[in-house]
């Protein structure tokens, strides 16, 4: 029996793609991907409350997050995740979802997917469903390509359309593996993911040792090696179509980041930095004219 009024709070982490290879177009119109996805310490805070009524949602935002970019409630991934859970598991309770957004909307940081993943994990507990993580990941794949990776958590290798996800280190997740410090910046514009994929022309092929190099740099917390191995096959199309994104990347590079990359399909870019102090120095150089945040990757679940 679900108890109305029970509350759970979740920090839903954004993600970056340290590598993103586009391997080709599939007959279903999607693209075959191979990507190392890593959650970061930039989060949306979700407060989920059980109700007897329908699913309802409220949103507040941090400075720099543009509330006007949030679409209708019915299209919101977090609400859709709750409704999918209700339907799939025959739950007759509802949920009130309050989201405090810090992750820029439409920014290639998986904010909507993070909220959906948080709702799936949170309601599984709150409604006493306690479903296995693999099942919840498959449910997440019905909502969007980035959701399974964020339901899994930690550093993952994502393949297929995004639905095939496994921990980068298998079961032997290195407990001592530290995160990288990074500065994430957003030029305040939105890139349309379908448009970006449509513009992809397969012009940038990755080195065959890419996966190995990035995996071992994460395992050994070697940020310089990770900076060398950064790769995003969508980057040329985005920089050409949205010069403001290329300009933001150049600002991060000029400020002294070790390596800079487009996150997902944009518009956010991130720069890896040596350590926290280096990140703070870069944030000072960027000043207040550009939205940016200092964060850390979260390789271990
Ligand atoms: O799955 P999701 O809703 O996140 O995808 C948004 C859009 O990105 C899709 O409609 C598709 O145009 C493009 N996409 C793709 N191949 C993928 C993932 C996304 O072409 N593997």
PDB file of C-alpha atoms and ligand atoms in Angstrom:
ATOM      1  CA  UNK A   1       0.000   0.000   0.000  1.00  0.00           C
ATOM      2  CA  UNK A   2       1.517   3.312  -1.076  1.00  0.00           C
ATOM      3  CA  UNK A   3       1.457   5.939   1.685  1.00  0.00           C
ATOM      4  CA  UNK A   4       0.401   9.407   0.447  1.00  0.00           C
ATOM      5  CA  UNK A   5       2.740  12.172   1.594  1.00  0.00           C
ATOM      6  CA  UNK A   6       5.953  10.108   1.567  1.00  0.00           C
ATOM      7  CA  UNK A   7       8.778  12.236   0.171  1.00  0.00           C
ATOM      8  CA  UNK A   8      12.114  11.441  -1.435  1.00  0.00           C
ATOM      9  CA  UNK A   9      14.802  13.897  -2.579  1.00  0.00           C
ATOM     10  CA  UNK A  10      17.177  13.055  -5.415  1.00  0.00           C
ATOM     11  CA  UNK A  11      20.168  14.848  -6.930  1.00  0.00           C
ATOM     12  CA  UNK A  12      19.818  14.132 -10.657  1.00  0.00           C
ATOM     13  CA  UNK A  13      23.235  14.438 -12.267  1.00  0.00           C
ATOM     14  CA  UNK A  14      23.916  15.976 -15.676  1.00  0.00           C
ATOM     15  CA  UNK A  15      26.184  14.048 -18.067  1.00  0.00           C
ATOM     16  CA  UNK A  16      28.952  14.750 -20.524  1.00  0.00           C
ATOM     17  CA  UNK A  17      30.138  12.571 -23.389  1.00  0.00           C
ATOM     18  CA  UNK A  18      33.925  12.249 -23.127  1.00  0.00           C
ATOM     19  CA  UNK A  19      33.864  10.396 -26.436  1.00  0.00           C
ATOM     20  CA  UNK A  20      30.984  10.306 -28.923  1.00  0.00           C
ATOM     21  CA  UNK A  21      31.474   8.301 -32.104  1.00  0.00           C
ATOM     22  CA  UNK A  22      28.721   8.317 -34.704  1.00  0.00           C
ATOM     23  CA  UNK A  23      29.138   5.028 -36.534  1.00  0.00           C
ATOM     24  CA  UNK A  24      26.433   5.462 -39.174  1.00  0.00           C
ATOM     25  CA  UNK A  25      22.747   6.008 -39.878  1.00  0.00           C
ATOM     26  CA  UNK A  26      20.339   3.182 -39.067  1.00  0.00           C
ATOM     27  CA  UNK A  27      17.281   2.096 -41.047  1.00  0.00           C
ATOM     28  CA  UNK A  28      15.023   3.434 -38.235  1.00  0.00           C
ATOM     29  CA  UNK A  29      16.408   6.972 -38.795  1.00  0.00           C
ATOM     30  CA  UNK A  30      18.461   6.992 -35.596  1.00  0.00           C
ATOM     31  CA  UNK A  31      22.266   6.859 -35.573  1.00  0.00           C
ATOM     32  CA  UNK A  32      24.460   4.073 -34.307  1.00  0.00           C
ATOM     33  CA  UNK A  33      26.526   5.497 -31.433  1.00  0.00           C
ATOM     34  CA  UNK A  34      29.448   4.518 -29.274  1.00  0.00           C
ATOM     35  CA  UNK A  35      30.086   6.876 -26.405  1.00  0.00           C
ATOM     36  CA  UNK A  36      31.737   7.066 -23.010  1.00  0.00           C
ATOM     37  CA  UNK A  37      29.205   8.880 -20.866  1.00  0.00           C
ATOM     38  CA  UNK A  38      30.027  10.240 -17.447  1.00  0.00           C
ATOM     39  CA  UNK A  39      27.722  11.906 -14.897  1.00  0.00           C
ATOM     40  CA  UNK A  40      28.944  15.189 -13.394  1.00  0.00           C
ATOM     41  CA  UNK A  41      28.373  16.964 -10.086  1.00  0.00           C
ATOM     42  CA  UNK A  42      26.056  19.592 -11.662  1.00  0.00           C
ATOM     43  CA  UNK A  43      22.556  18.465 -10.604  1.00  0.00           C
ATOM     44  CA  UNK A  44      18.859  19.217 -10.695  1.00  0.00           C
ATOM     45  CA  UNK A  45      17.245  18.575  -7.294  1.00  0.00           C
ATOM     46  CA  UNK A  46      14.056  16.496  -7.438  1.00  0.00           C
ATOM     47  CA  UNK A  47      11.567  16.260  -4.581  1.00  0.00           C
ATOM     48  CA  UNK A  48       9.057  13.468  -5.188  1.00  0.00           C
ATOM     49  CA  UNK A  49       5.944  13.188  -3.043  1.00  0.00           C
ATOM     50  CA  UNK A  50       3.363  10.415  -3.255  1.00  0.00           C
ATOM     51  CA  UNK A  51      -0.204  11.599  -3.796  1.00  0.00           C
ATOM     52  CA  UNK A  52      -3.576   9.988  -4.418  1.00  0.00           C
ATOM     53  CA  UNK A  53      -4.080  12.236  -7.427  1.00  0.00           C
ATOM     54  CA  UNK A  54      -2.577  12.423 -10.894  1.00  0.00           C
ATOM     55  CA  UNK A  55       1.048  13.257 -11.588  1.00  0.00           C
ATOM     56  CA  UNK A  56       1.733  16.972 -11.171  1.00  0.00           C
ATOM     57  CA  UNK A  57       4.910  18.981 -11.607  1.00  0.00           C
ATOM     58  CA  UNK A  58       6.349  22.290 -10.438  1.00  0.00           C
ATOM     59  CA  UNK A  59       9.690  23.752 -11.457  1.00  0.00           C
ATOM     60  CA  UNK A  60      11.969  26.413 -10.026  1.00  0.00           C
ATOM     61  CA  UNK A  61      15.242  27.448 -11.639  1.00  0.00           C
ATOM     62  CA  UNK A  62      18.669  28.694 -10.634  1.00  0.00           C
ATOM     63  CA  UNK A  63      20.036  31.928 -12.149  1.00  0.00           C
ATOM     64  CA  UNK A  64      21.133  31.297 -15.729  1.00  0.00           C
ATOM     65  CA  UNK A  65      18.527  28.600 -16.440  1.00  0.00           C
ATOM     66  CA  UNK A  66      15.941  29.889 -18.892  1.00  0.00           C
ATOM     67  CA  UNK A  67      12.497  28.763 -17.695  1.00  0.00           C
ATOM     68  CA  UNK A  68      10.931  29.781 -21.030  1.00  0.00           C
ATOM     69  CA  UNK A  69      12.803  26.889 -22.690  1.00  0.00           C
ATOM     70  CA  UNK A  70      10.812  24.331 -20.664  1.00  0.00           C
ATOM     71  CA  UNK A  71       8.113  22.830 -22.862  1.00  0.00           C
ATOM     72  CA  UNK A  72       4.619  21.741 -21.851  1.00  0.00           C
ATOM     73  CA  UNK A  73       4.084  19.548 -18.781  1.00  0.00           C
ATOM     74  CA  UNK A  74       2.738  16.692 -20.923  1.00  0.00           C
ATOM     75  CA  UNK A  75       5.938  16.581 -22.976  1.00  0.00           C
ATOM     76  CA  UNK A  76       8.238  16.850 -19.958  1.00  0.00           C
ATOM     77  CA  UNK A  77      10.390  13.719 -19.680  1.00  0.00           C
ATOM     78  CA  UNK A  78      10.089  13.590 -15.879  1.00  0.00           C
ATOM     79  CA  UNK A  79       6.282  13.588 -16.045  1.00  0.00           C
ATOM     80  CA  UNK A  80       6.315  11.085 -18.891  1.00  0.00           C
ATOM     81  CA  UNK A  81       8.613   8.851 -16.822  1.00  0.00           C
ATOM     82  CA  UNK A  82       6.159   8.927 -13.889  1.00  0.00           C
ATOM     83  CA  UNK A  83       3.178   8.159 -16.151  1.00  0.00           C
ATOM     84  CA  UNK A  84       5.059   5.301 -17.819  1.00  0.00           C
ATOM     85  CA  UNK A  85       5.849   3.794 -14.399  1.00  0.00           C
ATOM     86  CA  UNK A  86       2.211   4.148 -13.286  1.00  0.00           C
ATOM     87  CA  UNK A  87       0.977   2.435 -16.423  1.00  0.00           C
ATOM     88  CA  UNK A  88       3.626  -0.306 -16.636  1.00  0.00           C
ATOM     89  CA  UNK A  89       3.337  -1.368 -13.003  1.00  0.00           C
ATOM     90  CA  UNK A  90      -0.379  -0.661 -12.522  1.00  0.00           C
ATOM     91  CA  UNK A  91       0.291   1.832  -9.716  1.00  0.00           C
ATOM     92  CA  UNK A  92      -2.825   3.676  -8.572  1.00  0.00           C
ATOM     93  CA  UNK A  93      -0.938   6.303  -6.572  1.00  0.00           C
ATOM     94  CA  UNK A  94       0.249   9.572  -8.121  1.00  0.00           C
ATOM     95  CA  UNK A  95       3.264  11.777  -7.568  1.00  0.00           C
ATOM     96  CA  UNK A  96       4.031  15.443  -7.112  1.00  0.00           C
ATOM     97  CA  UNK A  97       7.357  16.208  -8.772  1.00  0.00           C
ATOM     98  CA  UNK A  98       9.177  19.373  -7.836  1.00  0.00           C
ATOM     99  CA  UNK A  99      12.325  20.054  -9.874  1.00  0.00           C
ATOM    100  CA  UNK A 100      14.855  22.742  -9.023  1.00  0.00           C
ATOM    101  CA  UNK A 101      16.771  23.113 -12.278  1.00  0.00           C
ATOM    102  CA  UNK A 102      20.433  24.037 -12.437  1.00  0.00           C
ATOM    103  CA  UNK A 103      21.302  22.091 -15.596  1.00  0.00           C
ATOM    104  CA  UNK A 104      20.885  24.340 -18.673  1.00  0.00           C
ATOM    105  CA  UNK A 105      17.889  23.300 -20.758  1.00  0.00           C
ATOM    106  CA  UNK A 106      18.590  21.909 -24.234  1.00  0.00           C
ATOM    107  CA  UNK A 107      22.281  22.158 -23.529  1.00  0.00           C
ATOM    108  CA  UNK A 108      23.610  18.695 -24.428  1.00  0.00           C
ATOM    109  CA  UNK A 109      24.057  17.892 -20.729  1.00  0.00           C
ATOM    110  CA  UNK A 110      21.154  15.452 -20.534  1.00  0.00           C
ATOM    111  CA  UNK A 111      19.160  17.578 -18.058  1.00  0.00           C
ATOM    112  CA  UNK A 112      15.744  16.269 -19.112  1.00  0.00           C
ATOM    113  CA  UNK A 113      17.096  12.704 -19.209  1.00  0.00           C
ATOM    114  CA  UNK A 114      18.660  13.135 -15.747  1.00  0.00           C
ATOM    115  CA  UNK A 115      15.283  14.246 -14.350  1.00  0.00           C
ATOM    116  CA  UNK A 116      13.571  11.256 -15.992  1.00  0.00           C
ATOM    117  CA  UNK A 117      16.211   8.857 -14.612  1.00  0.00           C
ATOM    118  CA  UNK A 118      15.802  10.402 -11.137  1.00  0.00           C
ATOM    119  CA  UNK A 119      12.011  10.001 -11.310  1.00  0.00           C
ATOM    120  CA  UNK A 120      12.341   6.342 -12.398  1.00  0.00           C
ATOM    121  CA  UNK A 121      14.766   5.491  -9.573  1.00  0.00           C
ATOM    122  CA  UNK A 122      12.904   7.581  -7.002  1.00  0.00           C
ATOM    123  CA  UNK A 123       9.393   6.309  -7.766  1.00  0.00           C
ATOM    124  CA  UNK A 124      10.630   2.716  -7.881  1.00  0.00           C
ATOM    125  CA  UNK A 125      11.570   3.217  -4.209  1.00  0.00           C
ATOM    126  CA  UNK A 126       8.721   5.510  -3.185  1.00  0.00           C
ATOM    127  CA  UNK A 127       6.012   3.307  -4.686  1.00  0.00           C
ATOM    128  CA  UNK A 128       7.676   0.197  -3.232  1.00  0.00           C
ATOM    129  CA  UNK A 129       8.260  -1.355  -6.676  1.00  0.00           C
ATOM    130  CA  UNK A 130      11.978  -2.018  -6.150  1.00  0.00           C
ATOM    131  CA  UNK A 131      12.532  -3.173  -9.721  1.00  0.00           C
ATOM    132  CA  UNK A 132      16.008  -4.327 -10.846  1.00  0.00           C
ATOM    133  CA  UNK A 133      18.173  -1.585 -12.332  1.00  0.00           C
ATOM    134  CA  UNK A 134      18.375  -3.329 -15.755  1.00  0.00           C
ATOM    135  CA  UNK A 135      14.589  -3.297 -16.024  1.00  0.00           C
ATOM    136  CA  UNK A 136      14.473   0.397 -15.112  1.00  0.00           C
ATOM    137  CA  UNK A 137      17.174   1.131 -17.711  1.00  0.00           C
ATOM    138  CA  UNK A 138      15.051  -0.589 -20.395  1.00  0.00           C
ATOM    139  CA  UNK A 139      12.068   1.502 -19.284  1.00  0.00           C
ATOM    140  CA  UNK A 140      14.244   4.619 -19.555  1.00  0.00           C
ATOM    141  CA  UNK A 141      15.196   3.692 -23.137  1.00  0.00           C
ATOM    142  CA  UNK A 142      11.527   4.135 -24.084  1.00  0.00           C
ATOM    143  CA  UNK A 143      11.797   7.802 -23.087  1.00  0.00           C
ATOM    144  CA  UNK A 144      15.113   8.896 -24.609  1.00  0.00           C
ATOM    145  CA  UNK A 145      18.557   7.772 -25.697  1.00  0.00           C
ATOM    146  CA  UNK A 146      20.432   9.204 -22.683  1.00  0.00           C
ATOM    147  CA  UNK A 147      18.091   7.916 -19.963  1.00  0.00           C
ATOM    148  CA  UNK A 148      19.473   4.337 -19.572  1.00  0.00           C
ATOM    149  CA  UNK A 149      23.030   5.638 -19.022  1.00  0.00           C
ATOM    150  CA  UNK A 150      21.823   7.976 -16.265  1.00  0.00           C
ATOM    151  CA  UNK A 151      19.693   5.266 -14.613  1.00  0.00           C
ATOM    152  CA  UNK A 152      22.839   3.103 -14.549  1.00  0.00           C
ATOM    153  CA  UNK A 153      25.054   5.893 -13.136  1.00  0.00           C
ATOM    154  CA  UNK A 154      28.865   6.126 -13.091  1.00  0.00           C
ATOM    155  CA  UNK A 155      31.115   5.950 -16.158  1.00  0.00           C
ATOM    156  CA  UNK A 156      29.430   3.868 -18.862  1.00  0.00           C
ATOM    157  CA  UNK A 157      29.946   2.755 -22.420  1.00  0.00           C
ATOM    158  CA  UNK A 158      26.783   3.510 -24.367  1.00  0.00           C
ATOM    159  CA  UNK A 159      26.116   1.809 -27.697  1.00  0.00           C
ATOM    160  CA  UNK A 160      23.363   1.268 -30.267  1.00  0.00           C
ATOM    161  CA  UNK A 161      20.795   4.050 -30.218  1.00  0.00           C
ATOM    162  CA  UNK A 162      21.781   4.614 -26.590  1.00  0.00           C
ATOM    163  CA  UNK A 163      19.896   1.646 -25.152  1.00  0.00           C
ATOM    164  CA  UNK A 164      22.924  -0.659 -24.748  1.00  0.00           C
ATOM    165  CA  UNK A 165      24.729   0.505 -21.626  1.00  0.00           C
ATOM    166  CA  UNK A 166      27.289  -1.159 -19.440  1.00  0.00           C
ATOM    167  CA  UNK A 167      29.585   0.061 -16.695  1.00  0.00           C
ATOM    168  CA  UNK A 168      32.926   1.057 -18.192  1.00  0.00           C
ATOM    169  CA  UNK A 169      34.767  -1.090 -15.702  1.00  0.00           C
ATOM    170  CA  UNK A 170      32.293  -3.975 -15.505  1.00  0.00           C
ATOM    171  CA  UNK A 171      31.778  -5.199 -11.953  1.00  0.00           C
ATOM    172  CA  UNK A 172      35.357  -4.278 -11.027  1.00  0.00           C
ATOM    173  CA  UNK A 173      34.556  -0.582 -10.606  1.00  0.00           C
ATOM    174  CA  UNK A 174      37.749   0.984  -9.257  1.00  0.00           C
ATOM    175  CA  UNK A 175      36.824   2.386  -5.854  1.00  0.00           C
ATOM    176  CA  UNK A 176      39.801   4.761  -5.853  1.00  0.00           C
ATOM    177  CA  UNK A 177      39.001   6.209  -9.288  1.00  0.00           C
ATOM    178  CA  UNK A 178      38.786   9.990  -8.867  1.00  0.00           C
ATOM    179  CA  UNK A 179      36.780  12.340 -11.013  1.00  0.00           C
ATOM    180  CA  UNK A 180      38.207  14.961 -13.348  1.00  0.00           C
ATOM    181  CA  UNK A 181      37.620  18.638 -12.680  1.00  0.00           C
ATOM    182  CA  UNK A 182      36.009  20.495 -15.540  1.00  0.00           C
ATOM    183  CA  UNK A 183      34.473  23.852 -16.438  1.00  0.00           C
ATOM    184  CA  UNK A 184      31.148  23.629 -18.272  1.00  0.00           C
ATOM    185  CA  UNK A 185      30.005  26.672 -20.268  1.00  0.00           C
ATOM    186  CA  UNK A 186      26.809  27.408 -22.149  1.00  0.00           C
ATOM    187  CA  UNK A 187      26.439  30.190 -24.736  1.00  0.00           C
ATOM    188  CA  UNK A 188      22.711  30.577 -23.994  1.00  0.00           C
ATOM    189  CA  UNK A 189      21.454  29.115 -27.236  1.00  0.00           C
ATOM    190  CA  UNK A 190      19.798  25.780 -27.955  1.00  0.00           C
ATOM    191  CA  UNK A 191      20.948  23.291 -30.582  1.00  0.00           C
ATOM    192  CA  UNK A 192      18.231  21.071 -32.027  1.00  0.00           C
ATOM    193  CA  UNK A 193      19.414  17.455 -31.584  1.00  0.00           C
ATOM    194  CA  UNK A 194      17.507  16.107 -34.646  1.00  0.00           C
ATOM    195  CA  UNK A 195      18.937  18.970 -36.773  1.00  0.00           C
ATOM    196  CA  UNK A 196      22.467  18.314 -35.554  1.00  0.00           C
ATOM    197  CA  UNK A 197      22.205  14.598 -36.381  1.00  0.00           C
ATOM    198  CA  UNK A 198      20.742  15.488 -39.798  1.00  0.00           C
ATOM    199  CA  UNK A 199      23.741  17.729 -40.523  1.00  0.00           C
ATOM    200  CA  UNK A 200      26.223  15.002 -39.557  1.00  0.00           C
ATOM    201  CA  UNK A 201      28.214  13.983 -42.637  1.00  0.00           C
ATOM    202  CA  UNK A 202      30.539  11.381 -41.187  1.00  0.00           C
ATOM    203  CA  UNK A 203      33.535  13.622 -41.741  1.00  0.00           C
ATOM    204  CA  UNK A 204      35.393  12.961 -38.491  1.00  0.00           C
ATOM    205  CA  UNK A 205      36.563   9.427 -37.818  1.00  0.00           C
ATOM    206  CA  UNK A 206      38.017   8.612 -34.438  1.00  0.00           C
ATOM    207  CA  UNK A 207      41.310   6.862 -33.815  1.00  0.00           C
ATOM    208  CA  UNK A 208      40.894   3.083 -33.293  1.00  0.00           C
ATOM    209  CA  UNK A 209      42.587   3.399 -29.879  1.00  0.00           C
ATOM    210  CA  UNK A 210      40.124   6.072 -28.700  1.00  0.00           C
ATOM    211  CA  UNK A 211      38.091   3.863 -26.351  1.00  0.00           C
ATOM    212  CA  UNK A 212      41.136   2.237 -24.846  1.00  0.00           C
ATOM    213  CA  UNK A 213      42.892   5.585 -24.305  1.00  0.00           C
ATOM    214  CA  UNK A 214      39.896   7.243 -22.674  1.00  0.00           C
ATOM    215  CA  UNK A 215      39.059   4.212 -20.519  1.00  0.00           C
ATOM    216  CA  UNK A 216      42.592   3.922 -19.169  1.00  0.00           C
ATOM    217  CA  UNK A 217      42.829   7.673 -18.537  1.00  0.00           C
ATOM    218  CA  UNK A 218      39.623   7.484 -16.448  1.00  0.00           C
ATOM    219  CA  UNK A 219      40.881   4.414 -14.595  1.00  0.00           C
ATOM    220  CA  UNK A 220      44.194   6.122 -13.734  1.00  0.00           C
ATOM    221  CA  UNK A 221      42.623   9.596 -13.230  1.00  0.00           C
ATOM    222  CA  UNK A 222      45.079  10.971 -15.830  1.00  0.00           C
ATOM    223  CA  UNK A 223      43.400  14.183 -16.930  1.00  0.00           C
ATOM    224  CA  UNK A 224      46.101  15.114 -19.483  1.00  0.00           C
ATOM    225  CA  UNK A 225      45.635  11.783 -21.279  1.00  0.00           C
ATOM    226  CA  UNK A 226      41.843  12.252 -21.160  1.00  0.00           C
ATOM    227  CA  UNK A 227      42.224  15.741 -22.673  1.00  0.00           C
ATOM    228  CA  UNK A 228      44.185  14.182 -25.571  1.00  0.00           C
ATOM    229  CA  UNK A 229      41.500  11.534 -26.168  1.00  0.00           C
ATOM    230  CA  UNK A 230      38.406  13.815 -26.211  1.00  0.00           C
ATOM    231  CA  UNK A 231      36.269  13.219 -29.309  1.00  0.00           C
ATOM    232  CA  UNK A 232      32.794  14.235 -30.486  1.00  0.00           C
ATOM    233  CA  UNK A 233      31.745  13.301 -34.037  1.00  0.00           C
ATOM    234  CA  UNK A 234      28.942  15.904 -33.956  1.00  0.00           C
ATOM    235  CA  UNK A 235      31.286  18.778 -33.147  1.00  0.00           C
ATOM    236  CA  UNK A 236      32.172  19.918 -36.725  1.00  0.00           C
ATOM    237  CA  UNK A 237      28.495  20.144 -37.729  1.00  0.00           C
ATOM    238  CA  UNK A 238      27.575  22.070 -34.567  1.00  0.00           C
ATOM    239  CA  UNK A 239      30.489  24.520 -34.763  1.00  0.00           C
ATOM    240  CA  UNK A 240      29.621  25.249 -38.400  1.00  0.00           C
ATOM    241  CA  UNK A 241      25.893  25.700 -37.774  1.00  0.00           C
ATOM    242  CA  UNK A 242      26.172  27.579 -34.466  1.00  0.00           C
ATOM    243  CA  UNK A 243      29.259  29.881 -34.457  1.00  0.00           C
ATOM    244  CA  UNK A 244      28.367  31.010 -30.908  1.00  0.00           C
ATOM    245  CA  UNK A 245      29.158  27.491 -29.660  1.00  0.00           C
ATOM    246  CA  UNK A 246      32.556  27.471 -31.413  1.00  0.00           C
ATOM    247  CA  UNK A 247      33.260  30.871 -29.871  1.00  0.00           C
ATOM    248  CA  UNK A 248      32.465  29.575 -26.364  1.00  0.00           C
ATOM    249  CA  UNK A 249      34.812  26.625 -26.945  1.00  0.00           C
ATOM    250  CA  UNK A 250      37.548  29.063 -27.997  1.00  0.00           C
ATOM    251  CA  UNK A 251      36.991  31.089 -24.792  1.00  0.00           C
ATOM    252  CA  UNK A 252      37.515  27.952 -22.678  1.00  0.00           C
ATOM    253  CA  UNK A 253      40.616  27.049 -24.676  1.00  0.00           C
ATOM    254  CA  UNK A 254      42.046  30.584 -24.391  1.00  0.00           C
ATOM    255  CA  UNK A 255      41.383  30.606 -20.643  1.00  0.00           C
ATOM    256  CA  UNK A 256      43.760  27.628 -20.336  1.00  0.00           C
ATOM    257  CA  UNK A 257      41.692  24.403 -20.293  1.00  0.00           C
ATOM    258  CA  UNK A 258      43.697  21.265 -21.078  1.00  0.00           C
ATOM    259  CA  UNK A 259      41.187  20.096 -23.686  1.00  0.00           C
ATOM    260  CA  UNK A 260      37.779  21.384 -24.783  1.00  0.00           C
ATOM    261  CA  UNK A 261      34.848  19.469 -26.285  1.00  0.00           C
ATOM    262  CA  UNK A 262      31.238  19.921 -27.297  1.00  0.00           C
ATOM    263  CA  UNK A 263      28.928  18.071 -24.900  1.00  0.00           C
ATOM    264  CA  UNK A 264      26.526  15.717 -26.708  1.00  0.00           C
ATOM    265  CA  UNK A 265      24.767  17.635 -29.483  1.00  0.00           C
ATOM    266  CA  UNK A 266      25.444  21.007 -27.771  1.00  0.00           C
ATOM    267  CA  UNK A 267      25.111  23.832 -27.053  1.00  0.00           C
ATOM    268  CA  UNK A 268      27.207  23.354 -23.888  1.00  0.00           C
ATOM    269  CA  UNK A 269      30.945  22.848 -24.105  1.00  0.00           C
ATOM    270  CA  UNK A 270      33.285  21.704 -21.375  1.00  0.00           C
ATOM    271  CA  UNK A 271      36.986  22.037 -20.700  1.00  0.00           C
ATOM    272  CA  UNK A 272      39.032  19.622 -18.616  1.00  0.00           C
ATOM    273  CA  UNK A 273      41.270  21.300 -16.037  1.00  0.00           C
ATOM    274  CA  UNK A 274      44.174  20.085 -13.878  1.00  0.00           C
ATOM    275  CA  UNK A 275      42.495  20.436 -10.488  1.00  0.00           C
ATOM    276  CA  UNK A 276      40.018  22.553  -8.540  1.00  0.00           C
ATOM    277  CA  UNK A 277      42.382  25.549  -8.218  1.00  0.00           C
ATOM    278  CA  UNK A 278      43.051  25.534 -11.978  1.00  0.00           C
ATOM    279  CA  UNK A 279      39.283  25.395 -12.574  1.00  0.00           C
ATOM    280  CA  UNK A 280      38.714  28.378 -10.259  1.00  0.00           C
ATOM    281  CA  UNK A 281      41.390  30.358 -12.090  1.00  0.00           C
ATOM    282  CA  UNK A 282      39.664  29.622 -15.418  1.00  0.00           C
ATOM    283  CA  UNK A 283      36.258  30.606 -14.001  1.00  0.00           C
ATOM    284  CA  UNK A 284      37.756  33.958 -12.890  1.00  0.00           C
ATOM    285  CA  UNK A 285      39.115  34.552 -16.407  1.00  0.00           C
ATOM    286  CA  UNK A 286      35.744  33.750 -18.002  1.00  0.00           C
ATOM    287  CA  UNK A 287      34.066  36.441 -15.869  1.00  0.00           C
ATOM    288  CA  UNK A 288      30.337  36.957 -15.566  1.00  0.00           C
ATOM    289  CA  UNK A 289      29.448  37.428 -19.245  1.00  0.00           C
ATOM    290  CA  UNK A 290      29.245  33.706 -19.983  1.00  0.00           C
ATOM    291  CA  UNK A 291      27.218  31.097 -18.021  1.00  0.00           C
ATOM    292  CA  UNK A 292      29.697  28.594 -16.615  1.00  0.00           C
ATOM    293  CA  UNK A 293      30.141  26.236 -13.691  1.00  0.00           C
ATOM    294  CA  UNK A 294      33.020  24.329 -12.110  1.00  0.00           C
ATOM    295  CA  UNK A 295      32.152  20.644 -11.662  1.00  0.00           C
ATOM    296  CA  UNK A 296      33.654  17.193 -11.260  1.00  0.00           C
ATOM    297  CA  UNK A 297      32.956  13.967 -13.124  1.00  0.00           C
ATOM    298  CA  UNK A 298      31.458  11.079 -11.103  1.00  0.00           C
ATOM    299  CA  UNK A 299      33.001   7.843 -12.473  1.00  0.00           C
ATOM    300  CA  UNK A 300      31.825   5.512  -9.711  1.00  0.00           C
ATOM    301  CA  UNK A 301      28.126   4.762  -9.028  1.00  0.00           C
TER     302      UNK A 301
HETATM  303  O1  LIG B   1      16.317   9.658 -28.194  1.00  0.00           O
HETATM  304  P1  LIG B   1      16.265  11.135 -28.108  1.00  0.00           P
HETATM  305  O2  LIG B   1      14.869  11.657 -27.957  1.00  0.00           O
HETATM  306  O3  LIG B   1      17.209  11.686 -27.096  1.00  0.00           O
HETATM  307  O4  LIG B   1      16.801  11.650 -29.507  1.00  0.00           O
HETATM  308  C1  LIG B   1      16.546  12.946 -30.004  1.00  0.00           C
HETATM  309  C2  LIG B   1      16.817  12.975 -31.501  1.00  0.00           C
HETATM  310  O5  LIG B   1      18.226  12.798 -31.736  1.00  0.00           O
HETATM  311  C3  LIG B   1      16.164  11.851 -32.287  1.00  0.00           C
HETATM  312  O6  LIG B   1      14.864  12.212 -32.669  1.00  0.00           O
HETATM  313  C4  LIG B   1      17.106  11.706 -33.468  1.00  0.00           C
HETATM  314  O7  LIG B   1      16.819  12.691 -34.443  1.00  0.00           O
HETATM  315  C5  LIG B   1      18.469  12.018 -32.887  1.00  0.00           C
HETATM  316  N1  LIG B   1      19.206  10.794 -32.485  1.00  0.00           N
HETATM  317  C6  LIG B   1      19.767   9.986 -33.465  1.00  0.00           C
HETATM  318  N2  LIG B   1      20.446   8.863 -33.087  1.00  0.00           N
HETATM  319  C7  LIG B   1      20.588   8.527 -31.774  1.00  0.00           C
HETATM  320  C8  LIG B   1      20.036   9.361 -30.773  1.00  0.00           C
HETATM  321  C9  LIG B   1      19.354  10.481 -31.169  1.00  0.00           C
HETATM  322  O8  LIG B   1      19.663  10.270 -34.655  1.00  0.00           O
HETATM  323  N3  LIG B   1      21.242   7.428 -31.449  1.00  0.00           N
END
